Coordinates of C-alpha atoms and ligand atoms in Angstrom, one line a residue:
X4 CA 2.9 -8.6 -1.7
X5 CA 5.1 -7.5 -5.2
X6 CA 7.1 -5.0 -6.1
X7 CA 6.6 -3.9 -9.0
X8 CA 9.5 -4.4 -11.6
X9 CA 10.8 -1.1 -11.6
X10 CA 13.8 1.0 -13.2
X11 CA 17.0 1.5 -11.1
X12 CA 17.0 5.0 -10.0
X13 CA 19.8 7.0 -8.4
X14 CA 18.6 9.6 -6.1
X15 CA 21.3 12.8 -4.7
X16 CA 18.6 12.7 -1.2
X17 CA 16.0 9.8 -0.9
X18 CA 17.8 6.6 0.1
X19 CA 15.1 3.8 0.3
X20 CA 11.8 3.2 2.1
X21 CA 11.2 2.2 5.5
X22 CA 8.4 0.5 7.6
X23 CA 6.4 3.2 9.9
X24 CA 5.2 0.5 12.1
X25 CA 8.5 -1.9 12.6
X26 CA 11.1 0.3 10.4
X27 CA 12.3 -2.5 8.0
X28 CA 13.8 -0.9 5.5
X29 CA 12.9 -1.3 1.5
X30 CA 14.1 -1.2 -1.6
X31 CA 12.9 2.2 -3.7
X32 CA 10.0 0.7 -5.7
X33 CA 6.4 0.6 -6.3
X34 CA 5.7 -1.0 -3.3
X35 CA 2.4 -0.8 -1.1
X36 CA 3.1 -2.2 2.2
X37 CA 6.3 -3.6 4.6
X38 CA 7.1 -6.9 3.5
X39 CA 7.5 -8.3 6.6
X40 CA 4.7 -6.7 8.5
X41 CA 2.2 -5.2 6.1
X42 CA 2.7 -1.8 8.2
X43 CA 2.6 1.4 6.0
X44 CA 5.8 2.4 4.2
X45 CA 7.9 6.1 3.6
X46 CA 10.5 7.7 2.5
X47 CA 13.9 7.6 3.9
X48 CA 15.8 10.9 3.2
X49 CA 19.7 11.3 3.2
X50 CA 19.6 14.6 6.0
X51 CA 23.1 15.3 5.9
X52 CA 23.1 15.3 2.0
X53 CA 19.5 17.9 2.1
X54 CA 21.3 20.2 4.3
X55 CA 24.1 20.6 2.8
X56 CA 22.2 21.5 -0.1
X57 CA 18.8 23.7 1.1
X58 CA 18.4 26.8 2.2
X59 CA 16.0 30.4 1.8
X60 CA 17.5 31.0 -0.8
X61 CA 17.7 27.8 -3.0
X62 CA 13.6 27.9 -2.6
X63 CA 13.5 31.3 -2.9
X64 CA 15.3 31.1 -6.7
X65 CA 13.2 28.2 -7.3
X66 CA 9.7 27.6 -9.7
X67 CA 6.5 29.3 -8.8
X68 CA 5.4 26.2 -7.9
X69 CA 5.8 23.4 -5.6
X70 CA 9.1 22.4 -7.1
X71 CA 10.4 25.1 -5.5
X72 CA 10.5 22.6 -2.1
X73 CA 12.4 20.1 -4.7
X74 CA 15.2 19.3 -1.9
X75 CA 12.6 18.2 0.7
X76 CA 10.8 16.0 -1.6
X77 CA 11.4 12.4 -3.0
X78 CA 12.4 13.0 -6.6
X79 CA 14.0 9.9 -7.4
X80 CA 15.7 11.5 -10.7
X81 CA 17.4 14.0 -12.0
X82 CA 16.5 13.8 -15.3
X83 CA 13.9 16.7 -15.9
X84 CA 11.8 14.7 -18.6
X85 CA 10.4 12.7 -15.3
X86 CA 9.5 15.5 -13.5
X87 CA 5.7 16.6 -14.1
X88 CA 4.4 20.4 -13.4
X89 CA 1.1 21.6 -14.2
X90 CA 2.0 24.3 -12.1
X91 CA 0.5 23.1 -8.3
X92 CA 1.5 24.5 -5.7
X93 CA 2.3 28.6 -5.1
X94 CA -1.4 28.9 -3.9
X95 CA -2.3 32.1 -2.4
X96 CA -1.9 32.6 1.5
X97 CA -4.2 35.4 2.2
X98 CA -5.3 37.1 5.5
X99 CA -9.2 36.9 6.0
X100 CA -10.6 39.5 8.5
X101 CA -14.3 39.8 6.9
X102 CA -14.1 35.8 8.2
X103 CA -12.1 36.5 10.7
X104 CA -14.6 38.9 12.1
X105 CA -17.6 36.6 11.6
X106 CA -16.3 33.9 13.7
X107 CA -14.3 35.6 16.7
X108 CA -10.4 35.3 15.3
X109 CA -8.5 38.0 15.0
X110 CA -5.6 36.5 12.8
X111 CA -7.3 34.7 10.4
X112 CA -5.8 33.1 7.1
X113 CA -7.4 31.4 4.2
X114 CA -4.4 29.0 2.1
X115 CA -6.4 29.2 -0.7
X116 CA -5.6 25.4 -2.6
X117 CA -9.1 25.9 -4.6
X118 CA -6.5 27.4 -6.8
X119 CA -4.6 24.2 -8.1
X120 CA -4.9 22.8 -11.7
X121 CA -7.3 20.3 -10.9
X122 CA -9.3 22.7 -8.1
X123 CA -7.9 20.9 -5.6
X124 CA -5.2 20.1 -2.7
X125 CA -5.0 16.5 -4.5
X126 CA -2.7 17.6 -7.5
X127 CA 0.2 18.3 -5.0
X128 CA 0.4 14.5 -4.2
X129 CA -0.4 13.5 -7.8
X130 CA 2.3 15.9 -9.1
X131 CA 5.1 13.9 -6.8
X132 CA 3.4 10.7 -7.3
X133 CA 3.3 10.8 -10.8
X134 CA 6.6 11.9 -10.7
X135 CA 8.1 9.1 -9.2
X136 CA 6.1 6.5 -11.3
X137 CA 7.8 8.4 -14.4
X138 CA 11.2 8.1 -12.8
X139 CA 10.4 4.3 -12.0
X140 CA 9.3 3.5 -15.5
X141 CA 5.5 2.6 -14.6
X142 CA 3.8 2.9 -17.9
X143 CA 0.0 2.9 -16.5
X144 CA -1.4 5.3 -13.5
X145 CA -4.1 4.6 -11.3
X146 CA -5.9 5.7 -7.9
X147 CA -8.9 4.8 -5.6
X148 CA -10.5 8.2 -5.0
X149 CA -13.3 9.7 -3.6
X150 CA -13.6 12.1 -6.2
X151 CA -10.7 15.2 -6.0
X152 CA -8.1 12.2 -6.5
X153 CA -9.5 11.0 -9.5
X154 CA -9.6 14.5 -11.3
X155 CA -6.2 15.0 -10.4
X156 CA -4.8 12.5 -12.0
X157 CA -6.5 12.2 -14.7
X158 CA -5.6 15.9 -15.3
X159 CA -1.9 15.3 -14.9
X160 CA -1.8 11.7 -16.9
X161 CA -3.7 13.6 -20.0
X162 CA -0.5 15.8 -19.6
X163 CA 2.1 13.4 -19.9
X164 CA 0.6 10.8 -22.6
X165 CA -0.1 8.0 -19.8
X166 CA -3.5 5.8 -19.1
X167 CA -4.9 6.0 -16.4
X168 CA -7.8 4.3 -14.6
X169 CA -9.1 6.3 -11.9
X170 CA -12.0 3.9 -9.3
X171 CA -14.5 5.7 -7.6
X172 CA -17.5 5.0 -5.5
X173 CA -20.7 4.6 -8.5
X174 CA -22.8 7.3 -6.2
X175 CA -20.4 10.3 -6.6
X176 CA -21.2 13.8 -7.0
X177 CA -21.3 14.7 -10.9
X178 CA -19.3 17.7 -11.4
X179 CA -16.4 14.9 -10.0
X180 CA -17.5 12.2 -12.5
X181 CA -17.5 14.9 -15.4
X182 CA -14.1 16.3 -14.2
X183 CA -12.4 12.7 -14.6
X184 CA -14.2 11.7 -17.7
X185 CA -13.5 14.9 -19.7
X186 CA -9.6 13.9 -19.4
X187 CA -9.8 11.0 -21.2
X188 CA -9.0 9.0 -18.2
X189 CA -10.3 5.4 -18.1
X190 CA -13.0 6.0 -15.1
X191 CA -14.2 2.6 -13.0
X192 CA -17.4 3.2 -10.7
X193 CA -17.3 0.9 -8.1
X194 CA -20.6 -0.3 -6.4
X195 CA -19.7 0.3 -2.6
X196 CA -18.2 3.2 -0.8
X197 CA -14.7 4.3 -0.5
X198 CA -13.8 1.7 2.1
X199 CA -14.7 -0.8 -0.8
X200 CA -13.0 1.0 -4.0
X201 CA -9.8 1.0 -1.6
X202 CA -9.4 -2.7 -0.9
X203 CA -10.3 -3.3 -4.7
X204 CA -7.5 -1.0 -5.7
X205 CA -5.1 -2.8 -3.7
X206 CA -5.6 -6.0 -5.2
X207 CA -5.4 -4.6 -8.2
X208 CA -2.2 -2.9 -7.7
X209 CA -0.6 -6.6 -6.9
X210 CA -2.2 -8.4 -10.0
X211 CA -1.1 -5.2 -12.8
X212 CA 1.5 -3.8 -12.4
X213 CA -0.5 -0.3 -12.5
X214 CA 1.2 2.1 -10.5
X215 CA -1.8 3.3 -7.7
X216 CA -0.5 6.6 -6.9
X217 CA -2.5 6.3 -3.0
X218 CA -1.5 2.4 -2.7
X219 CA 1.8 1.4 -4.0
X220 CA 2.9 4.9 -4.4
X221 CA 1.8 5.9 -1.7
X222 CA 4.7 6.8 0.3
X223 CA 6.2 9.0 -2.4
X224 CA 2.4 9.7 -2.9
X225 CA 2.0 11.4 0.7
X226 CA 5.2 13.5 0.8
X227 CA 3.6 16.3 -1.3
X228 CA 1.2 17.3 1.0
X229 CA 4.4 18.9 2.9
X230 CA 4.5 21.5 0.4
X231 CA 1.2 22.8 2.3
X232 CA 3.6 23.2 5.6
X233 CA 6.6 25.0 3.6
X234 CA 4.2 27.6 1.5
X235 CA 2.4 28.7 4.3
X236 CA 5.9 29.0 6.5
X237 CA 7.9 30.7 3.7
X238 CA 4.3 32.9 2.8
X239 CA 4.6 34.2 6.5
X240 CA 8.2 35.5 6.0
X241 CA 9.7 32.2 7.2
X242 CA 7.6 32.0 10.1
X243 CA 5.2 29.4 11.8
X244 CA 1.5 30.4 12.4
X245 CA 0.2 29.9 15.9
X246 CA -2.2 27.4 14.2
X247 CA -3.5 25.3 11.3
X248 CA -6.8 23.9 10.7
X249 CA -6.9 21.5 8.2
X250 CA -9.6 19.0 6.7
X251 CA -9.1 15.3 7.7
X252 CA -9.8 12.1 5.2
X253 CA -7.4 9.9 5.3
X254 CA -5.5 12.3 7.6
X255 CA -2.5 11.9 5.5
X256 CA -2.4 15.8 4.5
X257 CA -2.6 17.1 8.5
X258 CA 0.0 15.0 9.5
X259 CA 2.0 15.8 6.6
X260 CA 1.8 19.6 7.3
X261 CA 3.1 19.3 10.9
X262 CA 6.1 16.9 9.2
X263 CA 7.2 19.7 6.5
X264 CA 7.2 22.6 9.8
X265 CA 9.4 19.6 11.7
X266 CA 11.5 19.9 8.8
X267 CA 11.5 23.4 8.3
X268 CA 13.1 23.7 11.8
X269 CA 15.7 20.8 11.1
X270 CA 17.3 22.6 8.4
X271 CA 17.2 25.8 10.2
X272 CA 14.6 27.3 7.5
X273 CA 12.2 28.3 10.2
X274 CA 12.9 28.9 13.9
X275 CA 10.0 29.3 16.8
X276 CA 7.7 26.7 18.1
X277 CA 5.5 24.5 15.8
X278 CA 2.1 25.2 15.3
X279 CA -1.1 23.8 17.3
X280 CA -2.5 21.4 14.3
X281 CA -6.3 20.8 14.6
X282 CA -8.2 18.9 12.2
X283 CA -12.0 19.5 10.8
X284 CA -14.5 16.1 10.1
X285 CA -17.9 16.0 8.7
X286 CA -20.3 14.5 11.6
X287 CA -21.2 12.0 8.8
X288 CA -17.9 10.6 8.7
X289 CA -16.1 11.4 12.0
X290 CA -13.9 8.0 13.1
X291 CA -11.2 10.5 13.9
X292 CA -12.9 13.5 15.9
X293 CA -14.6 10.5 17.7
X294 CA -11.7 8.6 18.8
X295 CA -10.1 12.4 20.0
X296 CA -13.5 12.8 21.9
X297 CA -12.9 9.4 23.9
X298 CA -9.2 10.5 24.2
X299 CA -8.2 7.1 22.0
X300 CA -5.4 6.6 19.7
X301 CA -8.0 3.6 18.7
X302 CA -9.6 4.5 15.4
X303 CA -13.4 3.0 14.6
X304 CA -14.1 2.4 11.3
X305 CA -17.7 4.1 10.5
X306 CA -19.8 3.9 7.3
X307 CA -19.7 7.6 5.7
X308 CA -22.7 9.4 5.4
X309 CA -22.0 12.9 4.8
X310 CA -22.4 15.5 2.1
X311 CA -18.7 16.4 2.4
X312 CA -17.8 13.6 0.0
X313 CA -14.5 14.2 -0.4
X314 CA -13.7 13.6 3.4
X315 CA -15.5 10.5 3.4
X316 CA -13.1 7.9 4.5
X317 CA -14.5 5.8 7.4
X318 CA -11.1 3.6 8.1
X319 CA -8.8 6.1 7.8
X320 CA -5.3 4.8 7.2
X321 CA -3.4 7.4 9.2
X322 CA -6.0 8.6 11.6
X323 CA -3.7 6.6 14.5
X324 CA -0.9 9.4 13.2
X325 CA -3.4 11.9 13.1
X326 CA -4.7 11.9 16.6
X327 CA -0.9 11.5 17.6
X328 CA -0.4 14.9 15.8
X329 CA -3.2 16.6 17.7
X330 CA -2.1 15.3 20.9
X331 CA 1.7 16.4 20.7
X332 CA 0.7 19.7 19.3
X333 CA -2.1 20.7 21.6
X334 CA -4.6 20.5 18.6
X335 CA -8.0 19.4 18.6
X336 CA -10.3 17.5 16.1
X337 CA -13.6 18.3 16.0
X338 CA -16.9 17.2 13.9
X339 CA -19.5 19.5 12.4
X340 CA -23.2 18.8 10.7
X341 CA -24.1 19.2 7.1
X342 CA -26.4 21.7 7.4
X343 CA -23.2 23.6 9.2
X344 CA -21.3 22.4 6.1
X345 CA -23.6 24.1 3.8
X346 CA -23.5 27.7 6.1
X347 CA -19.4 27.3 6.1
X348 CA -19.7 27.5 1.9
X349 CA -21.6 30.2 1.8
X350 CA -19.9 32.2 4.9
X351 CA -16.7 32.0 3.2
X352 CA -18.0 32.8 -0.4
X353 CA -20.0 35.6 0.9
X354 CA -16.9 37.2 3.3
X355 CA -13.8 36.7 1.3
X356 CA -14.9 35.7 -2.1
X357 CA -13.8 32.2 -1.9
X358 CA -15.6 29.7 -3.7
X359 CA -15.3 26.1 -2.0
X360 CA -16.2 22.6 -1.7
X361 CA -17.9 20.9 0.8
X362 CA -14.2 20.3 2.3
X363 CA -13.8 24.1 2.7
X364 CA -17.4 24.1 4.7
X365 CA -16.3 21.8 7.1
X366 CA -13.1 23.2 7.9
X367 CA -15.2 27.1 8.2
X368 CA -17.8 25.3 10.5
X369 CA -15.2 23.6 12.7
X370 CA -12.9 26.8 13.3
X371 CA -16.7 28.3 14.2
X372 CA -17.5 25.5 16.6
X373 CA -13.2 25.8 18.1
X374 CA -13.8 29.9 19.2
X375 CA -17.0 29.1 20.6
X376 CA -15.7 26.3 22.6
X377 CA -13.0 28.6 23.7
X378 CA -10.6 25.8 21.7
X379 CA -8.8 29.2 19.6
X380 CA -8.2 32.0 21.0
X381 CA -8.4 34.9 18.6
X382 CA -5.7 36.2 19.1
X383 CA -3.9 32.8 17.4
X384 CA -2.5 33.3 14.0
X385 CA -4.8 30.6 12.8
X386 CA -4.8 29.1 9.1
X387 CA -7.2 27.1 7.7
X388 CA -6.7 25.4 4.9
X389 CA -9.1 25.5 1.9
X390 CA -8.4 22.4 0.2
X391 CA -11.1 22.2 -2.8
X392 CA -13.5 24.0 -5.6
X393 CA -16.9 24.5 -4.9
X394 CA -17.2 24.2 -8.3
X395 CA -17.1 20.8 -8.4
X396 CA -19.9 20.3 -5.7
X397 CA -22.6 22.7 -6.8
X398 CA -25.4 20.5 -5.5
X399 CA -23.9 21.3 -1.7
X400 CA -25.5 25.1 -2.1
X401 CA -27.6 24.5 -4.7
X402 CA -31.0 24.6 -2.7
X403 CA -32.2 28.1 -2.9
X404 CA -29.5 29.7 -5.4
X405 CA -32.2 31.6 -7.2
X406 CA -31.6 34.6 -9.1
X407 CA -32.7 37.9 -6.7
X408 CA -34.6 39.5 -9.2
X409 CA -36.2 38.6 -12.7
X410 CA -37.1 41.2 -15.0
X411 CA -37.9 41.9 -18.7
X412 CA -35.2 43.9 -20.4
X413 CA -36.6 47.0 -19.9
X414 CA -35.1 49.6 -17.8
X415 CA -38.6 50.7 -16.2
X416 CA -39.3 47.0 -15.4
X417 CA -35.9 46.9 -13.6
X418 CA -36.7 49.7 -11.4
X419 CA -40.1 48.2 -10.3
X420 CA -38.4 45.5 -9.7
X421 CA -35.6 46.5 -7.9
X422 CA -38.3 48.9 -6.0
X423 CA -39.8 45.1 -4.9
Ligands
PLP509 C1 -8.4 14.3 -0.1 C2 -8.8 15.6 0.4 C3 -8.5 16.0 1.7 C4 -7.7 15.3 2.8 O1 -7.1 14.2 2.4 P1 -6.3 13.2 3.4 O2 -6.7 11.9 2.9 O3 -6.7 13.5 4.8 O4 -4.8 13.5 3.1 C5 -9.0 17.3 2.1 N1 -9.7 18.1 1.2 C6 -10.0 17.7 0.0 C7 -10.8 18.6 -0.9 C8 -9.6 16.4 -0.5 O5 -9.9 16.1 -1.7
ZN510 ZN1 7.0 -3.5 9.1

């Protein structure tokens, strides 16, 4: 395995890299996995030099966006020309009773990440990520996506002048082909599912020099998903829900969240007991909810078949972590069908006005399936987070969006019409 042949950087909180699995510690770099086990890296933080510096009121002063959380994340410069901000982050945290009502909860809230540049959650990891490549002096960005990824950064590599060369399965849905293309990114369909575009990425991140924001930037990659975790804390006053439900892929994001509310109580940001985290699959690609049901930190791969494409990751790389998460929280994982995928869309779009992705279905259908199973109770202050546009998956709800009523543009046709 190579590093990549990277800038020096000096960094006033992130100290190196360290093995998850055997904690060898490794040089700051582009770097994918440990060098002496292949476990997965991340970041080492300097605490004592982040709390001297953080507090309420440092964030509080800070960007409208997810810069504002700049002490808890790895920016490995200074220098401001490195730093890249489409403005992610800042998404609204709204409460949703007409939901709420609909499925049993009586403290239900929507974090709306629909809202983000690209239209979805993915542009909070790209935005770090491609941070850190600038500050390591990568000239060329890449990723193996299933879609969100891809639009992401291509979106933020058309911002800052780089190439990029997003993969993605061949099969994907169209509005995610279009929303990669139209950048100007370099776009490479892959024959073969996510699984496959993965392993080609990685060998493609050792042979180029191309820094993969989820392979060898990974670990800096991950870290802003935590700015889920401190937005929806500092949104609630500086206070922890009872509950988050979040989508699971890779699983990365879910156990990201619960990290950001550990730190949040390090630094003395938060106080009170850490959220329950539960985490939503798509039946069709479930290797996580199915290893909870068998109460087994043993993940087995499956071969996706889902409509919730953007979830379909059948080895997940920290689903081991994930179910770790779930366990130590009190969390569950659970699994829904896509016909329940497609009635989550259109519950939330028709009760709060929220316009998601197949993503946002499964994590509606889940909480549904949670309160019936007696798994919430309503009085939690739940949050579920919305992590994509349904704009970008229009075939999901397509079947049967007709207009109501057709009519000539005369008034009297209208009202026979409208009379039916
Ligand atoms: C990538 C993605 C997720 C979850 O990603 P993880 O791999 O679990 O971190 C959730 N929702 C959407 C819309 C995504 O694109
Ligand atoms: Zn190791």
């Amino acid at each position: 395995m190579t590093t990549l042949d990277v800038r020096p950087v000096t960094t006033p909180t992130v100290t190196g890299l360290r093995c998850r699995e055997c904690g060898e510690p490794e040089d700051l770099g582009a770097l994918h996995v440990c060098s002496y086990c292949f476990g997965p890296l991340e970041v080492v933080y300097d605490e004592t030099a982040i709390a001297a510096r953080v507090s309420r009121s440092r964030v509080e002063a800070g960007p409208g966006s997810l810069w504002r959380y700049a002490d808890l994340l790895p920016v490995l410069s200074e220098d401001p020309d490195t730093r890249v901000d489409l403005g992610t982050g800042a998404t609204p945290l709204r409460p949703a009773p007409r939901l709420g009502e609909r499925l049993g909860l009586d403290d239900l809230w929507l974090k709306d990440d629909t809202r983000n540049p690209s239209g979805s959650f993915k542009d909070r990891v790209v935005t770090v990520a491609l941070s850190a490549a600038r500050a390591l002096g990568l000239d060329t960005i890449a990723c193996a996506s299933t879609g969100n990824l891809a639009n992401s950064v291509a979106a933020h590599a058309a911002a800052t002048g780089m190439p990029a060369y997003v993969f993605i399965p061949s099969d994907l849905e169209r509005g995610k082909v279009v929303g990669s293309v139209v950048y100007g990114a370099n776009v490479v369909a892959v024959e073969g599912d996510y699984d496959a575009v993965n392993r080609l990425a990685a060998e493609v991140a050792d042979t180029r020099g191309w820094g993969f924001v989820n392979v060898n930037l990974r670990a800096f990659y991950a870290e802003g998903s935590k700015s889920l975790g401190f937005e929806i804390a500092e949104q609630l006053g500086w206070r922890f829900p009872d509950h988050v439900v979040a989508p699971l892929a890779s699983g990365a994001m879910f156990c990201k969240i619960d990290k950001a509310f550990g730190e949040l109580q390090r630094y003395g940001l938060v106080e009170g007991s850490r959220p329950r985290m539960s985490g939503a699959q798509a039946t069709g690609c479930s290797p996580i909810a199915e290893a909870f049901e068998r109460s087994s930190l043993d993940v087995r791969p499956q071969r996706p078949d889902t409509i919730a494409r953007s979830l379909a990751i059948g080895n997940p790389a920290d689903g081991y972590y994930a179910l770790q998460v779930a366990d130590a929280t009190g969390g569950v994982i659970g699994h829904v069908s896509d016909a329940e995928i497609v009635e989550g869309i259109r519950t939330l779009a028709a009760t709060e006005g929220i316009f998601a992705e197949t993503a946002g279905g499964v994590v509606v259908a889940n909480l549904r399936r949670f309160v019936a199973e007696g798994r919430i109770d309503p009085g939690e202050r739940t949050v579920a987070i919305i992590s994509g546009n349904g704009y970008k998956t229009v075939e999901a709800v397509a079947a049967g969006a007709e207009p109501t009523y057709r009519t000539s543009p005369s008034y009297t046709d209208l009202e026979r019409v409208l009379a039916g």
